[in-house]
Short mmCIF file of C-alpha atoms in Angstrom, two decimals:
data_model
loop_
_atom_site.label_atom_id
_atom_site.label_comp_id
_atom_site.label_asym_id
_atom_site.label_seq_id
_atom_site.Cartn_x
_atom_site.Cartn_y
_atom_site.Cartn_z
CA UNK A 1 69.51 69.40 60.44
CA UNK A 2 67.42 71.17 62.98
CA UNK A 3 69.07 73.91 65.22
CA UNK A 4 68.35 72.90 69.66
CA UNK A 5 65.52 74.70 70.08
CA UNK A 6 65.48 77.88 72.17
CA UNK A 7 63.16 76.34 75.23
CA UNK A 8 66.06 74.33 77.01
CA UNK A 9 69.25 76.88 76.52
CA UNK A 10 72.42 75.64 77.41
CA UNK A 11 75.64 76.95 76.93
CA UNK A 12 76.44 78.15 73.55
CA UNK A 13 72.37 77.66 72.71
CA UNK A 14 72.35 73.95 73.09
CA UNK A 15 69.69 71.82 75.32
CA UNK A 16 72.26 69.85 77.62
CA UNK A 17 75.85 68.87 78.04
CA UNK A 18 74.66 65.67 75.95
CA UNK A 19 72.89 67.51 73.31
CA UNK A 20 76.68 69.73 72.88
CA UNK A 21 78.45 65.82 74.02
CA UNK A 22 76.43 64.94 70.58
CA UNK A 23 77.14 68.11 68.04
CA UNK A 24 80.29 67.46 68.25
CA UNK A 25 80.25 64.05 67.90
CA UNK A 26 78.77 64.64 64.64
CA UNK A 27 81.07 67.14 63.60
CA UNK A 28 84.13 64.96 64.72
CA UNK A 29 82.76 62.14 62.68
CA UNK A 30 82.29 64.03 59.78
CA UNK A 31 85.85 65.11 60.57
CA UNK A 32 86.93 61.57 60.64
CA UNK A 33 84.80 60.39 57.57
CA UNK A 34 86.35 63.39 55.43
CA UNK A 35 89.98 62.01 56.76
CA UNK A 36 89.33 58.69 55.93
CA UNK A 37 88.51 59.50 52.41
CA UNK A 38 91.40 61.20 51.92
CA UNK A 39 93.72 59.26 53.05
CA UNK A 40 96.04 56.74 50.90
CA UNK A 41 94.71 53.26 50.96
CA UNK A 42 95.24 50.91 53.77
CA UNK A 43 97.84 48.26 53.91
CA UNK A 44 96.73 44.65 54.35
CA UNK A 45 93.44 43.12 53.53
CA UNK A 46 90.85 46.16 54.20
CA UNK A 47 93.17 46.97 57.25
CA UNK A 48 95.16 50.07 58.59
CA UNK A 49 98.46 51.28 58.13
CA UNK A 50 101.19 50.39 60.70
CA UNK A 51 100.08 48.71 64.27
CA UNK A 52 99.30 51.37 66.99
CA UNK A 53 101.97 49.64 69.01
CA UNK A 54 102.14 46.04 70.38
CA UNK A 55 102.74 45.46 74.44
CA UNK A 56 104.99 42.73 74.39
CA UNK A 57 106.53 41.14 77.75
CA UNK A 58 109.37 39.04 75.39
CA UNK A 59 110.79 40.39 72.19
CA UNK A 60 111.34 39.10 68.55
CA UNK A 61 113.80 37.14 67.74
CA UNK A 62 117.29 38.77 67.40
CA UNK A 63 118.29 40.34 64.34
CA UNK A 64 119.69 37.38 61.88
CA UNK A 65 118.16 34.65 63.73
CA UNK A 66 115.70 33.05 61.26
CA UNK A 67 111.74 32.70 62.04
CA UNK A 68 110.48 30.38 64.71
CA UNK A 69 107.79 28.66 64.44
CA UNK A 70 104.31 29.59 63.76
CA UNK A 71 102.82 30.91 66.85
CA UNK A 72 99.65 30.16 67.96
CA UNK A 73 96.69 32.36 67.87
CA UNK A 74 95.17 32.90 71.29
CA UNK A 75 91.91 34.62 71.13
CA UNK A 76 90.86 36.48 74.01
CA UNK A 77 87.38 37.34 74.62
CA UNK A 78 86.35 39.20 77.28
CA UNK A 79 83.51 36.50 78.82
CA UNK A 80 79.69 37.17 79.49
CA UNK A 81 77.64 35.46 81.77
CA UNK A 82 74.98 35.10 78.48
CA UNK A 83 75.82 31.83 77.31
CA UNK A 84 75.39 32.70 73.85
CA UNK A 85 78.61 34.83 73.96
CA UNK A 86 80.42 31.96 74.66
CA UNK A 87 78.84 29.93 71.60
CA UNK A 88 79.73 32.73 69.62
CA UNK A 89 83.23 32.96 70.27
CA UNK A 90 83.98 28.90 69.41
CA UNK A 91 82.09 29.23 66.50
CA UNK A 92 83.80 32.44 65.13
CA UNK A 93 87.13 30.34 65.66
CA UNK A 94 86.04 27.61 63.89
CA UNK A 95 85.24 30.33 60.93
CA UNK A 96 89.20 31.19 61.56
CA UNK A 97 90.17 27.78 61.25
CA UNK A 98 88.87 27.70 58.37
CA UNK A 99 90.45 30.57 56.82
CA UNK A 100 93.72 29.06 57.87
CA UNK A 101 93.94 25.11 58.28
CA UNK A 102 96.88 24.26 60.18
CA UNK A 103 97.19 26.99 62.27
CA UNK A 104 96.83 26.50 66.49
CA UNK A 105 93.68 28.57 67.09
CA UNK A 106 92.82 28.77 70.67
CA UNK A 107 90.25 30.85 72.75
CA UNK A 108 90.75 32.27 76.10
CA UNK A 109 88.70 34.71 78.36
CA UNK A 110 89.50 37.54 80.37
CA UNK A 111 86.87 36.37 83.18
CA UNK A 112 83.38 34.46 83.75
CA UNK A 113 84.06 32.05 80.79
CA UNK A 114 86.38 28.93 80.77
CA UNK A 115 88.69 28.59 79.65
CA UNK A 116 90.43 31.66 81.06
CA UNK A 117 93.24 32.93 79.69
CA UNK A 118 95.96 31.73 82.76
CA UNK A 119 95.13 28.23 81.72
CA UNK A 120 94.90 28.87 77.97
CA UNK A 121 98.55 30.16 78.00
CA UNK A 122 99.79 27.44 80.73
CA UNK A 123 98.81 25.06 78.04
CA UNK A 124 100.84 26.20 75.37
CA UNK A 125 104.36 25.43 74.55
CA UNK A 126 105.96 27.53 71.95
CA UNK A 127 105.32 31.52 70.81
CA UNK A 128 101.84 32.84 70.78
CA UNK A 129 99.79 35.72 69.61
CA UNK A 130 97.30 37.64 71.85
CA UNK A 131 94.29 38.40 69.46
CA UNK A 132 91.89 40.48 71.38
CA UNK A 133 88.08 40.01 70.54
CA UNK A 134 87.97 43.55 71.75
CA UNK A 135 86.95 46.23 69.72
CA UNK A 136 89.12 49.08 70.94
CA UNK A 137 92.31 49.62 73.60
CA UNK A 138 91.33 50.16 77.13
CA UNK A 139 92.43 48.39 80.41
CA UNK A 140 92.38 44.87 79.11
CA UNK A 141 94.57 44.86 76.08
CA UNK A 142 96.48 47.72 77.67
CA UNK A 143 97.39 45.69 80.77
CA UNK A 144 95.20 42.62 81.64
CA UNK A 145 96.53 40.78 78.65
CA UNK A 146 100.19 42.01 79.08
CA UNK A 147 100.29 40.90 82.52
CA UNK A 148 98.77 37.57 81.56
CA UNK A 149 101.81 37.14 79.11
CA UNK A 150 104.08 37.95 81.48
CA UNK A 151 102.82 35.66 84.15
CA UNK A 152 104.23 32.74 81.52
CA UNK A 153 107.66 33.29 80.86
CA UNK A 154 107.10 30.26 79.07
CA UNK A 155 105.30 31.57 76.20
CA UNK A 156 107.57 34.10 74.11
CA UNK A 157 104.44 36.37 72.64
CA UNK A 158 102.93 39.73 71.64
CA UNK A 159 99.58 41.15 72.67
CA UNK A 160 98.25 42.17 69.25
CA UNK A 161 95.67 45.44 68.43
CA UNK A 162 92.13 44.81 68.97
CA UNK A 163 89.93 44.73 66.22
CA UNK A 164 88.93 47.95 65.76
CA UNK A 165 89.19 50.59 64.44
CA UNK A 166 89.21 48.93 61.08
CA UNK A 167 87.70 48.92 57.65
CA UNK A 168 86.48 45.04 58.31
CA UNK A 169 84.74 46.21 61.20
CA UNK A 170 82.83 48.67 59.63
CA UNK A 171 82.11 45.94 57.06
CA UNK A 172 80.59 43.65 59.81
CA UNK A 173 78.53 46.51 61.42
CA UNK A 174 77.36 47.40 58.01
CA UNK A 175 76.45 44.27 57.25
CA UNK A 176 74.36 43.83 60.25
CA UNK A 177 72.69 47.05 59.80
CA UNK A 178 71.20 45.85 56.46
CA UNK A 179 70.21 42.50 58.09
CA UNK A 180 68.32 44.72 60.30
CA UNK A 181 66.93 46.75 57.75
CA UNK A 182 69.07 49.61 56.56
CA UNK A 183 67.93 50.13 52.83
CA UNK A 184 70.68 52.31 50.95
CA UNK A 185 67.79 53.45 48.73
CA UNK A 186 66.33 54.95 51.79
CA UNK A 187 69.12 55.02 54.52
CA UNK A 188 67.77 56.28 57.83
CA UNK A 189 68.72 59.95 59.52
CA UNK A 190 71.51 58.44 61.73
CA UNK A 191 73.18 55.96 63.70
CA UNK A 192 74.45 55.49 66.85
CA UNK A 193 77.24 53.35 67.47
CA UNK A 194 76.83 51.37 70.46
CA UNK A 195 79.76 50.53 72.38
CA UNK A 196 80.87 49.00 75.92
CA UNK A 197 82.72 51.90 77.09
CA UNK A 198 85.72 52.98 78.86
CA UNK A 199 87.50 55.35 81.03
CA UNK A 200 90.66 55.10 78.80
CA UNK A 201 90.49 58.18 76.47
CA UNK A 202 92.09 55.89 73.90
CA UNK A 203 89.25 53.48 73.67
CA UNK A 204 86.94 56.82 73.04
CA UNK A 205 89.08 57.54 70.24
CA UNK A 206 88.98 54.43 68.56
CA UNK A 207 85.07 54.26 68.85
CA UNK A 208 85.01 57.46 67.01
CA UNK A 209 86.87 56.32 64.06
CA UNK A 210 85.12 53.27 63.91
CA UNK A 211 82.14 55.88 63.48
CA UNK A 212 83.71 57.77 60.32
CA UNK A 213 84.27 54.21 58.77
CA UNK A 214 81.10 53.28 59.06
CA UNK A 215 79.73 56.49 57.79
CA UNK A 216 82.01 56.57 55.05
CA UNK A 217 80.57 52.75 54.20
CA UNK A 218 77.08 54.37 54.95
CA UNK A 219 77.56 57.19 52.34
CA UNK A 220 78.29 59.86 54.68
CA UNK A 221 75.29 59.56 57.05
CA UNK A 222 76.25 60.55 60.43
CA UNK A 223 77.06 58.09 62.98
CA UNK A 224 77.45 59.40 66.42
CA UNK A 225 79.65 56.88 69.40
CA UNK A 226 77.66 55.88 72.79
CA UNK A 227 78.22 53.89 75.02
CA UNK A 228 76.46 51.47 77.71
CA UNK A 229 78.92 52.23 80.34
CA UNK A 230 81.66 53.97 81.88
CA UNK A 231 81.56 57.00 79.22
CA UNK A 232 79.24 59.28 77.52
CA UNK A 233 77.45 60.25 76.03
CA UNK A 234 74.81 56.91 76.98
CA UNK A 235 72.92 55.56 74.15
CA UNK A 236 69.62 56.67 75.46
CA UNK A 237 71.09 60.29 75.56
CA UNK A 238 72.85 60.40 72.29
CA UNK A 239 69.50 59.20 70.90
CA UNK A 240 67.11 61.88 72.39
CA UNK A 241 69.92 64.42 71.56
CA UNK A 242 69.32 63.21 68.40
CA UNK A 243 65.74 63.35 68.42
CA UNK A 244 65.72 66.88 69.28
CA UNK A 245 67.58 67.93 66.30
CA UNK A 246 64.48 66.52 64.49
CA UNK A 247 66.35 62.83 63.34
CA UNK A 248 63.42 60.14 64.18
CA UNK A 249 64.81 57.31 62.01
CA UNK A 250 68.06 56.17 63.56
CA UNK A 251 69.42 52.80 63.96
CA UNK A 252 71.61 51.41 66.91
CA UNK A 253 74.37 49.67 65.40
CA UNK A 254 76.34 47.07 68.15
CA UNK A 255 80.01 47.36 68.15
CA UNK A 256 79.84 44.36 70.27
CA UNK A 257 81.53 41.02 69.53
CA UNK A 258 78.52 38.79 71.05
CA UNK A 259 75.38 38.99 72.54
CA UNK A 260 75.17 39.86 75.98
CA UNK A 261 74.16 42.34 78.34
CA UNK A 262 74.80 45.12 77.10
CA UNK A 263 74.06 44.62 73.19
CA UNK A 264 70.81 43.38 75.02
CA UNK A 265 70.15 46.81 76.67
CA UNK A 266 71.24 49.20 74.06
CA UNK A 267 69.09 47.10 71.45
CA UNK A 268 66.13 48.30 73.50
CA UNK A 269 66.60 52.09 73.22
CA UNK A 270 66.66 52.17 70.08
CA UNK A 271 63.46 53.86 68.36
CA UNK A 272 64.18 52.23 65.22
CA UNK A 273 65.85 49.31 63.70
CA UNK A 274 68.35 47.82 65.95
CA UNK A 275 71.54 45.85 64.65
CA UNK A 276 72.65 42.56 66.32
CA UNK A 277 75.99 41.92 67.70
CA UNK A 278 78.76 41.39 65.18
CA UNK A 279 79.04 37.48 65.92
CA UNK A 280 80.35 34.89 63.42
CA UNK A 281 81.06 36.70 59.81
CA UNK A 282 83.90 36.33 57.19
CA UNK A 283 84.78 39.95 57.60
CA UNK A 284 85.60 39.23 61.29
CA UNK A 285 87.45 36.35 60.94
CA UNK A 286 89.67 38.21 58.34
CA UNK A 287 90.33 40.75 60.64
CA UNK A 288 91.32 38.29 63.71
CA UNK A 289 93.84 37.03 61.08
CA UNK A 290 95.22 40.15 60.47
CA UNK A 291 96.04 41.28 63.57
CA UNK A 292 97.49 37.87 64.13
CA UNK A 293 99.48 38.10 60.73
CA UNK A 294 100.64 41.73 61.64
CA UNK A 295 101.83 40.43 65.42
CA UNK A 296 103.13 37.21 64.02
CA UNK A 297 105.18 39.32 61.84
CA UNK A 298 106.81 41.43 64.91
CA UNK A 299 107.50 38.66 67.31
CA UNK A 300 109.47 37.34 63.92
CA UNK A 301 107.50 34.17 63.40
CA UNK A 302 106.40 33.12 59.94
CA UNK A 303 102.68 32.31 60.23
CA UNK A 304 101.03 29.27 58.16
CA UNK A 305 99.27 30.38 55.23
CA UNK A 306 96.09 29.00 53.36
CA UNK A 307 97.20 27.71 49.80
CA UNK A 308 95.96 30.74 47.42
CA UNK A 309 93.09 28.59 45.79
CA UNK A 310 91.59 27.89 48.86
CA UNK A 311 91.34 30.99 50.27
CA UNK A 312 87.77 32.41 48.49
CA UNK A 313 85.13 33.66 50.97
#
């Protein structure tokens, strides 16, 4: 990799706060991807070891008491004013359904999109599981979704973890990158990982191991985080930060769960191939499941399952 060259000195010899923003991006992913490797494997189908922590307005059931009834699965999306987002979500539900028949699948939307959420969960009767289409923590699943729960009293529930990070995401943003054209036989010099962005540290954190799972999946080639707003490095910079280290052939992957405004605008930075949004694949709807099967779990529910033979992708 080429050093910063010498014309545009910055502190410790680098160009710009972004060109430093991205060396150690690089060097935190490689961190991450070298972690990954090493660690024992996952529990669950692809997924992580124990939950990060569930916010939960109303409790599981007490100790001896046997499992309720299967809650539902609320999915909450955030809502885009690109219609196509909202397409998206139904039909990635229907994908769910499919996975599990007999199980109350129901979509609701932080804003801009009916349903919202309010009504979603003023609908339901019994114990329900918040499934975030989100793909890290930050204000919503932190507290928009929380409060929402504990504006029904009605509805004894847990907020699961969003869907990242998480092996099956890195499997749906892998997949897209090789719909877009990443060749393993000649894998490009890098990617970026586009992502919405957040002022919650914790959301930054969970971007970057999304990173070293996807460059594990990638065979090690570096993946640096960016994001569209609220956090930085930008896409745009990570990418020229890039280009001055000499790396001409990198992709913009979408950590996005639909098209929309964003995806939109990072898609046109990139100098390269440019992956679409993560949208309606198997690997995603496994991973909504498993957060719901990991909260279901918690809030001491026994969730429906799909009859073994049925189950093949």
């Amino acid at each position: 990799m080429a050093e910063p060259t010498a014309a545009l000195p910055f502190a410790g010899g680098y160009a710009s706060p972004t060109d430093l923003m991205v060396h150690v991006s690089l060097h935190l992913t490689r961190g991450l991807t070298r972690l990954a490797a090493s660690a024992p494997p996952p529990a669950g189908p692809g997924g992580p070891a124990a939950p990060r922590g569930l916010a939960a307005p109303a409790g599981p059931a007490a100790p001896g008491e046997p499992p309720g009834p299967a809650p539902a699965l609320v999915a909450v999306a955030h809502g885009s004013r690109d219609p196509r987002a909202l397409r998206t979500a139904q039909a990635l539900l229907e994908r769910v359904r499919a996975h599990r028949p007999g199980l109350d699948v129901r979509l609701g939307h932080v804003e801009l999109n009916e349903p919202l959420l309010a009504g979603t969960l003023a609908g339901l009767t019994g114990p329900a599981v918040l499934v975030p289409l989100l793909l890290s923590r930050g204000h919503h699943v932190k507290h928009d979704l929380p409060a929402a729960l504990a504006a029904a009293p009605h509805v004894r529930g847990l907020v699961a973890d969003p869907l990242g990070p998480h092996p099956l995401l890195a499997e749906a943003l892998h997949r897209r990158l090789e719909e877009a054209g990443w060749d393993a036989r000649r894998p490009g010099d890098a990617v970026v990982l586009a992502a919405a962005g957040s002022r919650d540290p914790d959301s930054a954190a969970d971007t970057a191991r999304t990173a070293a799972l996807l460059s594990r999946r990638l065979g090690g080639v570096p993946v640096v985080p960016a994001f569209a707003s609220a956090a930085a490095p930008t896409v745009p910079e990570a990418l020229a930060a890039l280009a001055a280290r000499g790396l001409r052939r990198v992709a913009v992957a979408a950590c996005f769960a639909a098209p929309g405004r964003f995806a939109t605008q990072t898609a046109a930075a990139a100098p390269w191939i440019a992956a679409a949004p993560l949208g309606v694949q198997d690997a995603v709807a496994r991973l909504v499941l498993h957060r719901y099967d990991r909260a279901a779990a918690a809030l001491g529910t026994t969730p429906p399952r799909r009859p073994a033979a049925a189950a093949r992708n």
